XYZ file of C-alpha atoms in Angstrom:
166
model
C -2.163 -6.569 -12.715
C -3.008 -3.505 -10.663
C -1.089 -2.733 -7.485
C -4.250 -3.229 -5.441
C -4.671 -6.707 -6.956
C -1.080 -7.592 -6.103
C -1.570 -6.510 -2.495
C -4.827 -8.418 -2.237
C -3.161 -11.544 -3.620
C -0.467 -11.320 -0.929
C -3.084 -11.016 1.829
C -5.079 -13.900 0.345
C -1.995 -16.113 0.629
C -1.763 -15.318 4.339
C -5.438 -16.217 4.678
C -4.813 -19.590 3.006
C -1.909 -20.369 5.346
C -3.921 -19.419 8.425
C -6.836 -21.613 7.426
C -4.452 -24.507 6.773
C -2.797 -24.017 10.158
C -5.822 -23.386 12.364
C -8.595 -25.519 10.875
C -9.210 -28.639 12.936
C -7.030 -27.673 15.898
C -8.553 -27.874 19.355
C -8.345 -25.075 21.923
C -5.582 -26.824 23.870
C -3.317 -27.172 20.835
C -3.963 -23.571 19.798
C -2.922 -22.364 23.266
C 0.105 -24.662 23.622
C 3.455 -22.928 23.708
C 6.428 -25.030 22.578
C 8.598 -23.364 25.216
C 8.113 -21.336 28.378
C 8.488 -18.018 26.575
C 7.380 -19.095 23.105
C 4.265 -17.883 21.333
C 1.237 -20.108 20.822
C -0.585 -20.501 17.529
C -3.541 -18.637 19.052
C -1.361 -15.685 20.054
C 0.418 -15.548 16.680
C -2.836 -15.563 14.718
C -4.560 -13.094 17.045
C -1.535 -10.771 16.985
C -1.091 -10.722 13.208
C -4.810 -10.112 12.812
C -4.738 -7.263 15.336
C -1.757 -5.643 13.572
C -3.430 -5.927 10.172
C -6.706 -4.570 11.565
C -5.029 -1.722 13.467
C -2.591 -0.600 10.800
C -4.924 -0.790 7.806
C -7.810 0.864 9.646
C -5.474 3.722 10.552
C -4.136 4.009 6.998
C -7.601 3.692 5.467
C -9.365 6.023 7.883
C -11.923 3.534 9.120
C -12.715 1.974 12.513
C -11.047 -1.318 13.325
C -13.112 -4.457 12.791
C -12.151 -5.428 16.369
C -14.318 -2.676 17.816
C -16.665 -1.772 14.942
C -17.919 -5.320 14.465
C -17.828 -6.420 18.097
C -14.871 -8.814 17.916
C -13.312 -7.328 21.044
C -16.357 -8.443 23.044
C -16.785 -11.751 21.224
C -13.195 -12.799 21.857
C -13.425 -11.725 25.498
C -9.703 -11.429 26.095
C -8.535 -9.715 29.300
C -6.642 -7.111 27.243
C -7.339 -3.519 26.301
C -9.230 -2.998 23.038
C -6.250 -1.046 21.659
C -3.794 -3.889 22.399
C -2.248 -5.460 19.307
C 0.186 -7.736 21.123
C 3.215 -5.589 20.357
C 5.863 -6.065 23.084
C 3.716 -8.540 25.002
C 5.295 -10.210 27.978
C 5.255 -13.966 28.313
C 2.353 -13.664 30.773
C 0.355 -11.577 28.310
C 0.981 -14.103 25.529
C -0.463 -16.750 27.844
C -3.713 -14.796 28.169
C -4.613 -15.309 24.511
C -6.684 -18.485 24.505
C -9.093 -18.641 21.604
C -10.859 -21.302 19.557
C -10.266 -21.978 15.871
C -13.686 -20.491 15.094
C -12.859 -17.302 16.988
C -9.441 -16.913 15.382
C -10.611 -17.584 11.832
C -13.825 -15.612 12.278
C -11.952 -12.506 13.368
C -9.224 -12.979 10.761
C -11.723 -13.503 7.928
C -13.648 -10.375 8.976
C -10.407 -8.364 8.938
C -9.411 -9.920 5.620
C -12.761 -8.930 4.084
C -12.347 -5.344 5.319
C -8.740 -5.335 4.080
C -9.859 -6.493 0.634
C -12.515 -3.794 0.532
C -9.893 -1.146 1.362
C -7.232 -2.513 -0.987
C -9.643 -2.404 -3.933
C -9.686 1.393 -3.513
C -5.893 1.854 -3.400
C -4.407 3.545 -6.455
C -0.748 3.778 -7.403
C -0.870 7.512 -6.649
C -2.156 6.855 -3.129
C 0.887 4.743 -2.244
C 3.005 7.875 -1.694
C 0.555 9.352 0.850
C 2.105 9.742 4.317
C 0.160 7.669 6.858
C 2.475 7.816 9.886
C 4.687 10.765 10.812
C 6.046 9.149 13.996
C 8.931 7.655 12.002
C 11.872 9.248 10.223
C 11.359 9.156 7.346
C 7.570 9.279 7.631
C 5.780 6.105 6.536
C 3.909 6.099 3.242
C 0.845 4.011 2.530
C 2.900 1.791 0.237
C 5.507 1.115 2.910
C 2.798 0.448 5.525
C 1.008 -2.027 3.267
C 4.221 -3.952 2.557
C 5.135 -3.866 6.257
C 1.788 -5.401 7.234
C 2.082 -8.120 4.602
C 5.602 -8.903 5.797
C 4.494 -9.083 9.438
C 1.516 -11.297 8.593
C 3.594 -13.618 6.402
C 6.216 -14.036 9.116
C 3.706 -14.729 11.881
C 1.614 -17.103 9.773
C 4.816 -19.009 8.967
C 5.669 -19.103 12.652
C 2.207 -20.476 13.423
C 2.711 -23.199 10.801
C 6.085 -24.017 12.355
C 4.591 -24.264 15.857
C 1.875 -26.557 14.491
C 4.608 -28.771 13.038
C 6.389 -28.861 16.376
C 3.199 -29.932 18.131
C 2.222 -32.608 15.601
């Protein structure tokens, strides 16, 4: 198995979880927060998708699907196009109200772009520095694992919230 295939397999597992969680849920359930300051399924899925889109576009040198393919306008959230949800306040979390079709449509578009990028990743490329804001600087390999970790955690959280609401 090539490294790129391993990374793609990990992202495909996140996609499976998200489809299992989101499919069939109505807008109200997706926006429900199990506590006053808790995250909704809609916010968790939107946020993990934004992080994946943002981080991989930066690492891959391409424009984010959110802006390039018009998802920012289609989702119509009252947030800046650069917003990924990082450090959102409780009020900001409450602004993310999206349908299952919107969430899965945007995620699937990002997943397709991710797969396209990952198919080009070679073992040698994993050592390339993609972010010098950290000490030590972040390599492509570390960024790819970080994104998978973030997506796996948030998709698991979304599944947990769905269980709480069932």
